[in-house]
Each structure stands twice: as structure tokens, then as C-alpha cells.
GROMACS .gro file of C-alpha atoms in nm:
model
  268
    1UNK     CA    1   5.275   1.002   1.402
    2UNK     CA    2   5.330   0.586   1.440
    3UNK     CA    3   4.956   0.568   1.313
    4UNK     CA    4   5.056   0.726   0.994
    5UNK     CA    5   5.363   0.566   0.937
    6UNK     CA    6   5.188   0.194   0.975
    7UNK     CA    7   4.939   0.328   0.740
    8UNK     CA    8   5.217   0.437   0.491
    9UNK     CA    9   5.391   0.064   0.568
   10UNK     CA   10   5.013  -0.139   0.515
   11UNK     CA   11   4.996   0.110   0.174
   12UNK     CA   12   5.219  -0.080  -0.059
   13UNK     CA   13   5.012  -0.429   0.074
   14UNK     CA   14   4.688  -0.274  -0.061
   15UNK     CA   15   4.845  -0.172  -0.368
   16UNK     CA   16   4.942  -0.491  -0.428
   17UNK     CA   17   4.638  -0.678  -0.366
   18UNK     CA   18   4.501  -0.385  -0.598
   19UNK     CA   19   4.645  -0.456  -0.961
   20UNK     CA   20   4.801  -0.848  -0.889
   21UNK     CA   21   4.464  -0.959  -0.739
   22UNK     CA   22   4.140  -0.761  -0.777
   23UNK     CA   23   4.229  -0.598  -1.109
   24UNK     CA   24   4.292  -0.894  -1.322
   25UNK     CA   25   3.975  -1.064  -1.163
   26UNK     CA   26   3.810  -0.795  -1.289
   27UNK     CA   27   3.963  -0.787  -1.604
   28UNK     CA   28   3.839  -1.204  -1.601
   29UNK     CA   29   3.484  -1.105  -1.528
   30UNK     CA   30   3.435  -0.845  -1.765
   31UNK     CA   31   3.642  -0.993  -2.102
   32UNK     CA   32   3.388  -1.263  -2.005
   33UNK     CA   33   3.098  -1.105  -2.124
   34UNK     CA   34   3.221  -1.065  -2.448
   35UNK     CA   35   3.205  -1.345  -2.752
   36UNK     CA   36   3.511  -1.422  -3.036
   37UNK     CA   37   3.314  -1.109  -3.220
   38UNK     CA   38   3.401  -0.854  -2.940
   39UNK     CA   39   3.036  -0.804  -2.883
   40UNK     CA   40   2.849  -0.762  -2.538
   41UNK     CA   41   2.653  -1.120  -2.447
   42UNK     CA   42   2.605  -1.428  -2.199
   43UNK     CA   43   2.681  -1.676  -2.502
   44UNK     CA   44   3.035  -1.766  -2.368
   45UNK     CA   45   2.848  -1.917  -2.031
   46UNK     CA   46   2.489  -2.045  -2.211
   47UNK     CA   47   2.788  -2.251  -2.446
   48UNK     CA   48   3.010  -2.360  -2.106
   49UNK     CA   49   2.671  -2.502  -2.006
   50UNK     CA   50   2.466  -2.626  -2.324
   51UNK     CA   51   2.747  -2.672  -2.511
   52UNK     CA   52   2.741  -2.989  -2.735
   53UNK     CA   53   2.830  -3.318  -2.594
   54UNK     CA   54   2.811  -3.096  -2.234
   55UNK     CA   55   3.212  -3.082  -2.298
   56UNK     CA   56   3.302  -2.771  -2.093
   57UNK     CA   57   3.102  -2.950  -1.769
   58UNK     CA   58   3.324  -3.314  -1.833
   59UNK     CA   59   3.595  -3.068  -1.841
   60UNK     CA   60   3.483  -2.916  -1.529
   61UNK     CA   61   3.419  -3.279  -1.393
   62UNK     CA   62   3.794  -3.422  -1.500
   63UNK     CA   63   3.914  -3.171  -1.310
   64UNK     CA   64   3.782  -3.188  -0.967
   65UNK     CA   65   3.778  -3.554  -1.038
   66UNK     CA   66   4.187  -3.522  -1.096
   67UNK     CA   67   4.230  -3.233  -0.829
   68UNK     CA   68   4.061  -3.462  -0.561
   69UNK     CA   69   4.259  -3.792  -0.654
   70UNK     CA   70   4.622  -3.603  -0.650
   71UNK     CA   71   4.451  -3.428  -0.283
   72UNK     CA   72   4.345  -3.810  -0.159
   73UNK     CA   73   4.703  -3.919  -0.220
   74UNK     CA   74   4.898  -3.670  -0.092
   75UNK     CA   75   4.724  -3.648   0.179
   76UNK     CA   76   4.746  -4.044   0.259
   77UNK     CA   77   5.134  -3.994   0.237
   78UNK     CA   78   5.144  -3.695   0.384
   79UNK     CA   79   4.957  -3.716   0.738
   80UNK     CA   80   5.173  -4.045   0.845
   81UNK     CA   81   5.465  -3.823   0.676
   82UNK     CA   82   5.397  -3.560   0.924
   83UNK     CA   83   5.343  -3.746   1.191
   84UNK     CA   84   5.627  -3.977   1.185
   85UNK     CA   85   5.873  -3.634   1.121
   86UNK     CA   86   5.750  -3.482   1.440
   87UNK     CA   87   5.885  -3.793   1.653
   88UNK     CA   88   6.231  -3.718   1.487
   89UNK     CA   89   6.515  -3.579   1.667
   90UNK     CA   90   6.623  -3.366   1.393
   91UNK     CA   91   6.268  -3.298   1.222
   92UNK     CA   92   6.373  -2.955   1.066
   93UNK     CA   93   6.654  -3.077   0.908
   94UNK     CA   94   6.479  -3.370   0.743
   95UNK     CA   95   6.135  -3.079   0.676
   96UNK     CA   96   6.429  -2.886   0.463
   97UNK     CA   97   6.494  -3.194   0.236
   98UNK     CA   98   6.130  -3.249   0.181
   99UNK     CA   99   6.102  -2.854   0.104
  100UNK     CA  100   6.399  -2.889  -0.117
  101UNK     CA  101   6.201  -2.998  -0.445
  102UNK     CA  102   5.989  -2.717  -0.440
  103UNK     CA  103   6.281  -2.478  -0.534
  104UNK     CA  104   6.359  -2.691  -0.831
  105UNK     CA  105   6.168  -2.497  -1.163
  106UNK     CA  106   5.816  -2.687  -1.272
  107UNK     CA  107   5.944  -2.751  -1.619
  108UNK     CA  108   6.246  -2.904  -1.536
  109UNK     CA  109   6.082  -3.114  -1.307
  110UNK     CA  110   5.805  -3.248  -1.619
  111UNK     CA  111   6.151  -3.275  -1.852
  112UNK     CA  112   6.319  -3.493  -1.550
  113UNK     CA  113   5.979  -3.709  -1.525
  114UNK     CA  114   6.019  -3.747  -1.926
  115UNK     CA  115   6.310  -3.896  -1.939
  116UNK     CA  116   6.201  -4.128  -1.627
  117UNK     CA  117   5.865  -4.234  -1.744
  118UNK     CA  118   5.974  -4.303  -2.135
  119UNK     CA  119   6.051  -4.566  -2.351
  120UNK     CA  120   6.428  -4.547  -2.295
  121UNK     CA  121   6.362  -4.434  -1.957
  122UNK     CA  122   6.518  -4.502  -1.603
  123UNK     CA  123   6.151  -4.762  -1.530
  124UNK     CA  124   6.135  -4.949  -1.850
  125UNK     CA  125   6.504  -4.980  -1.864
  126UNK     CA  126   6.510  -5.183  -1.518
  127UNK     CA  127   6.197  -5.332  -1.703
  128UNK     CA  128   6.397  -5.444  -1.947
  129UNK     CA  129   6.681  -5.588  -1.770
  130UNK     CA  130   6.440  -5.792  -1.579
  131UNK     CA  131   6.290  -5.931  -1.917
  132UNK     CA  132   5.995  -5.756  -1.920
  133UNK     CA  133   5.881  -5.580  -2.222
  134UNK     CA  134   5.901  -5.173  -2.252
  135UNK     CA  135   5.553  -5.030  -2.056
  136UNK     CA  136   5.362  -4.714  -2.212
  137UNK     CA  137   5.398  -4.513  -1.870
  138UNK     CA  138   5.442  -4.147  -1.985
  139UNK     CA  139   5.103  -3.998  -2.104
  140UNK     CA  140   4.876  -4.180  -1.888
  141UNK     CA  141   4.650  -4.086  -1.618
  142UNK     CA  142   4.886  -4.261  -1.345
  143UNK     CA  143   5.218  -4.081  -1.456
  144UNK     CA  144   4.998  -3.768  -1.466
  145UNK     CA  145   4.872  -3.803  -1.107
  146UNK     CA  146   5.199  -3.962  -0.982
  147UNK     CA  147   5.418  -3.640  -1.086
  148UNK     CA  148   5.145  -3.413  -0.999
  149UNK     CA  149   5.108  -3.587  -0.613
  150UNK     CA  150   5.473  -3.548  -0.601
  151UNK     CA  151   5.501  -3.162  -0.704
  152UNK     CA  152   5.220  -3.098  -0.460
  153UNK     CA  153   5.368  -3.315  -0.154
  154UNK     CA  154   5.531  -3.093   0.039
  155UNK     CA  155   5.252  -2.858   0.022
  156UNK     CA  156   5.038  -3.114   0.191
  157UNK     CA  157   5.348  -3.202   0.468
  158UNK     CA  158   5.389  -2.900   0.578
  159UNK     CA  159   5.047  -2.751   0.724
  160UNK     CA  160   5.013  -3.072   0.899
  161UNK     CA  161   5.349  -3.079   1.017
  162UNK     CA  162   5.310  -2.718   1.185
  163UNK     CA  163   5.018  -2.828   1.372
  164UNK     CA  164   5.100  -3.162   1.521
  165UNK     CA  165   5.449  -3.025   1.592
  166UNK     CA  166   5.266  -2.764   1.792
  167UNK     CA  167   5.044  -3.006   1.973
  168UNK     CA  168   5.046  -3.000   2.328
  169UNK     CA  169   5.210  -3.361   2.452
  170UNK     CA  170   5.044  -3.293   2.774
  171UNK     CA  171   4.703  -3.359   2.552
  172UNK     CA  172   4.808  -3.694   2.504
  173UNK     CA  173   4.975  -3.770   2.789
  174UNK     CA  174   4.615  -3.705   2.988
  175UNK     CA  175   4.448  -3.943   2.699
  176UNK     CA  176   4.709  -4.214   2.782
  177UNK     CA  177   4.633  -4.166   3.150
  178UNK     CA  178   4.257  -4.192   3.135
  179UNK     CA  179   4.329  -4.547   2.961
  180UNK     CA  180   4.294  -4.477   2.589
  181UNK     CA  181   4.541  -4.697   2.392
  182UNK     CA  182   4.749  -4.535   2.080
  183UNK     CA  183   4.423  -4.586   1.799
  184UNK     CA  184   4.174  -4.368   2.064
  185UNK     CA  185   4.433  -4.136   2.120
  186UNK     CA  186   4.480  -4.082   1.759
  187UNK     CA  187   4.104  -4.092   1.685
  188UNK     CA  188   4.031  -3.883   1.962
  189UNK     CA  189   4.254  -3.634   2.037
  190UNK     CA  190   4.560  -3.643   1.767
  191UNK     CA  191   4.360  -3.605   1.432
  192UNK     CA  192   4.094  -3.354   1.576
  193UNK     CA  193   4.308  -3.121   1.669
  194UNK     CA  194   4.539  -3.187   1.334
  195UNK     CA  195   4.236  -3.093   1.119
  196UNK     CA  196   4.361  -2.744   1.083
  197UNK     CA  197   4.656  -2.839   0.866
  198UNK     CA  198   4.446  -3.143   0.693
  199UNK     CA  199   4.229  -2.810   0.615
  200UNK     CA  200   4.522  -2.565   0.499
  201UNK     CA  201   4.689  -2.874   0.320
  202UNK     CA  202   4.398  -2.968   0.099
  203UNK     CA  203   4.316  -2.608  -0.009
  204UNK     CA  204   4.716  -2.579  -0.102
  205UNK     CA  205   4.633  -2.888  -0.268
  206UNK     CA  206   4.310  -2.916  -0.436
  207UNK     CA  207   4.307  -2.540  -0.543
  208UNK     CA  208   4.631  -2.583  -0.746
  209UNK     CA  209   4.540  -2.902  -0.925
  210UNK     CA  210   4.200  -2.744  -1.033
  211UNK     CA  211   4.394  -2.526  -1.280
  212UNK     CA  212   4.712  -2.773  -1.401
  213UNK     CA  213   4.770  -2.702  -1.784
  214UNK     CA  214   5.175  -2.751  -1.836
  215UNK     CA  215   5.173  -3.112  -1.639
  216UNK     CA  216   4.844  -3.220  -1.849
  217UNK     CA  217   5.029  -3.168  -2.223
  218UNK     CA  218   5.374  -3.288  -2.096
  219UNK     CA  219   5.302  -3.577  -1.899
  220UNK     CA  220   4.972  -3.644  -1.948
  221UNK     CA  221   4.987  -3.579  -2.308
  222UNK     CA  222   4.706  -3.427  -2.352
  223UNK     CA  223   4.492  -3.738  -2.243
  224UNK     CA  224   4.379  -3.535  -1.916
  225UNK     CA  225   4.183  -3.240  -2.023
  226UNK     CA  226   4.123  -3.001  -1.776
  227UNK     CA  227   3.959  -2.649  -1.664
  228UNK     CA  228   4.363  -2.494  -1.715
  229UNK     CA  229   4.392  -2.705  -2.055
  230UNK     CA  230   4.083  -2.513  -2.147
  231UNK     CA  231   4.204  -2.176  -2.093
  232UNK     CA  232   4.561  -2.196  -2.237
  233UNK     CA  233   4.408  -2.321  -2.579
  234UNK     CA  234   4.136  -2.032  -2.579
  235UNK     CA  235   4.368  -1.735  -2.470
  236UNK     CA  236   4.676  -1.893  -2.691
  237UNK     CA  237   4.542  -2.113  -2.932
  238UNK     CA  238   4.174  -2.026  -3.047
  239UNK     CA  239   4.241  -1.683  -2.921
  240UNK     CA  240   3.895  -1.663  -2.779
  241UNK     CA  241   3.978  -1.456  -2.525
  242UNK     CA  242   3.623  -1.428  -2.416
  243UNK     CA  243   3.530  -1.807  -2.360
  244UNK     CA  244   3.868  -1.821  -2.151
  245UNK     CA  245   3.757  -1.564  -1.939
  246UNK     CA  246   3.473  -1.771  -1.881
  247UNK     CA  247   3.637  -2.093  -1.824
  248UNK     CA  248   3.879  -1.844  -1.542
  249UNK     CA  249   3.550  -1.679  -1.400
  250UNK     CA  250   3.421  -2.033  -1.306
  251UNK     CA  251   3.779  -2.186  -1.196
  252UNK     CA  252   3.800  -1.894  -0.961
  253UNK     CA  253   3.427  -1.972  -0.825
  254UNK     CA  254   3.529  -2.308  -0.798
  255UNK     CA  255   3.804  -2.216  -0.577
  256UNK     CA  256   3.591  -1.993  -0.358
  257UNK     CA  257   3.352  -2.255  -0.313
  258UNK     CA  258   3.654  -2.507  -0.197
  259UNK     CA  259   3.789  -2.262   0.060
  260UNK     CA  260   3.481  -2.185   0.172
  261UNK     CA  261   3.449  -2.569   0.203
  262UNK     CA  262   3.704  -2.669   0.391
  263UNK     CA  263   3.725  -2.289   0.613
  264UNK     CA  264   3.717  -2.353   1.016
  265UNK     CA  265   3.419  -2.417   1.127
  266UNK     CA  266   3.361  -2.311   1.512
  267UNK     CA  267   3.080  -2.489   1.665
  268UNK     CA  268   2.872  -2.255   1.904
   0.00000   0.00000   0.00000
């Protein structure tokens, strides 16, 4: 009798994973093999990769490019983040206000970024009271990364914050007491046994950032084009459904490939 109820109670899960998950991958893969025509062929992947001016593979290379520079700098603020949070006396408290962003909505987020990053903007207003000329900062490559790096922080914090909270002190205690200073300890010990969250953090990262479309017309301005640019202006704009299905088929590899990346490896 339990066995059947906890197979009634994992039921729902399944069906869930069934038609929010495998079903529209599906639906990807197939729509994929079909051109702006309707018509069965490969054309929509020989043109992603012999397309003219190889666009669809710079498109593919902006955005790992972009996904790994917003990954490299949240993880440089987030690891001494982390750490320094876990020697705080009340560390939860101050891990809720860093989780508190992530409730805000995306697009009011981009909107609030607008209105700091433009012309009459919070920045070039303090650049103008200190007699410096107005700055073009919205629609460039370093607002685009800076608001992006923020909206993914916490996702970077976290995972690293769960593991070295859950380190064992009496790890480097021992390391202290066999003469290592605070750098070997750290080398040694600390950040080997972090790598779990680095891991977990830079797959809720990178993954992500592969597929950013709203943040790339609103704050970049359409001056970073990448992989998610590409598929909003097929499946809204061009409404070739089929080419977009392409572009998603190969995003979705590209995420496999990253987990499978950065995935535990146990040495035998």
C-alpha cells in the first residue's frame, strides 16, 4: 500500500518533466527539420553552419564569449562574497538581502538600469556636477555585462556559500596545525573542497547567459547579438520558426555540453 501511494505522489513529477521539459524539446528538434516553406530538410543547420559571413557561428561565439565574461565576474565577486559572509555572525540575515533582488521582476530591473545608465541618468548626472561631460554608458558592452553580472550574482553566491558554510572547521584547524599559513590553507584545503559550489554556480551562471535576449535589446541595444537574440527575431520577427528551432536545438546542446563540463568528476 505505501509503495503505491509514493508512486501516485512521484506521478505528478513525471508528468511534469513530461510536457514542460521533454515535450517542447521535442517539439525544438523536430520544427527544426523543417525550412520557412514547411518542407522536410537539413537546410536550417547546413545555413547555421555555411551561412554567409559564418554569422550564425559569431553569433554562437558572442555568446559564450559574453556568457563566460558575466561567469568570470561574478564569480571573482562572488567567491570572496561567500567567503567573507560565512565569517559573519548573522550570515543568513545578510544571504536574505543578497537574495532579495532576485524577487524583483527582470524588466523592471532593465527599466531601473535605463534610467541609471542614460543621458539624464543617476551616473552622468554626478558626471555632470563634477564637470565632466555626459558619457554614452547605456547600450554598450560594459552596461550590458555590468547589469547582466548583477542579475546573475546571487546565483553565483549562493552555491558557494552552501558549501563553505558547510565546511568542516576542524579541516582547517588540522591545516593550521600542521604549519600551513592562511594562502596554503586556502589553496589547499578551502577552495578544493569549495569546487562543488564554484561548479553549481557557474552552470547557474553560464547556462543562463548563453540564451539572454530581453537584456541584449534593452541595455545592450542591440549591439550584443546573441544565440537568444537569434531566436526571438526568427520565432517573432522573421517568423521562421524552423531556423529558430535550430538556433534552440544547438543552445540546448550547448548547455549539455557545459554541464557535462563542469559535472563532478570522482577520481578513481
Amino acid at each position: 500500500m505505501k509503495k503505491t501511494t509514493s508512486n501516485l505522489f512521484i506521478l505528478p513529477y513525471f508528468l511534469w518533466i513530461f510536457l514542460f521539459v521533454l515535450a517542447p524539446v521535442v517539439m525544438i528538434i523536430f520544427q527544426s527539420f523543417f525550412n520557412v516553406e514547411g518542407q522536410f530538410s537539413l537546410e536550417n543547420y547546413k545555413e547555421f553552419f555555411t551561412s554567409q559571413n559564418l554569422t550564425y557561428l559569431k553569433m554562437s561565439f558572442n555568446s559564450v564569449l559574453y556568457a563566460g565574461i558575466v561567469t568570470l565576474v561574478t564569480l571573482l565577486i562572488s567567491y570572496p562574497t561567500a567567503y567573507f559572509l560565512t565569517l559573519l555572525k548573522h550570515r543568513q540575515l545578510w544571504l536574505m538581502l543578497i537574495v532579495l533582488p532576485t524577487w524583483v521582476n527582470l524588466l523592471l530591473k532593465a527599466y531601473a538600469f535605463i534610467g541609471i545608465f542614460g543621458q539624464n541618468g543617476s551616473i552622468n548626472s554626478f558626471l555632470s556636477f563634477l564637470g565632466v561631460a555626459p558619457q554614452q554608458i547605456l547600450f554598450t558592452d560594459f552596461s550590458f555585462i555590468f547589469v547582466a553580472s548583477y542579475i546573475e550574482l546571487p546565483f553565483m553566491i549562493l552555491p558557494i556559500f552552501n558549501v563553505l558554510d558547510d565546511l568542516d572547521p576542524n579541516l582547517i584547524n588540522a591545516s593550521y596545525d600542521l604549519g600551513a599559513n592562511r594562502w596554503d590553507t586556502f589553496r589547499h584545503v578551502v577552495f578544493p573542497l569549495s569546487m562543488n559550489g564554484v561548479r553549481s554556480g557557474v552552470q547557474s551562471v553560464f547556462i543562463p547567459s548563453l540564451s539572454l535576449f530581453m537584456l541584449t535589446r534593452m541595455i545592450g541595444g542591440n549591439r550584443v547579438i546573441t544565440l537568444g537574440t537569434a531566436i526571438e527575431q526568427h520565432f517573432l520577427t522573421t517568423q521562421n520558426w524552423g531556423m529558430g528551432s535550430t538556433i534552440g536545438v544547438v543552445l540546448i546542446l550547448a548547455m549539455l555540453f557545459t554541464m557535462w563540463a563542469t559535472r563532478e568528476r570522482r577520481e578513481r
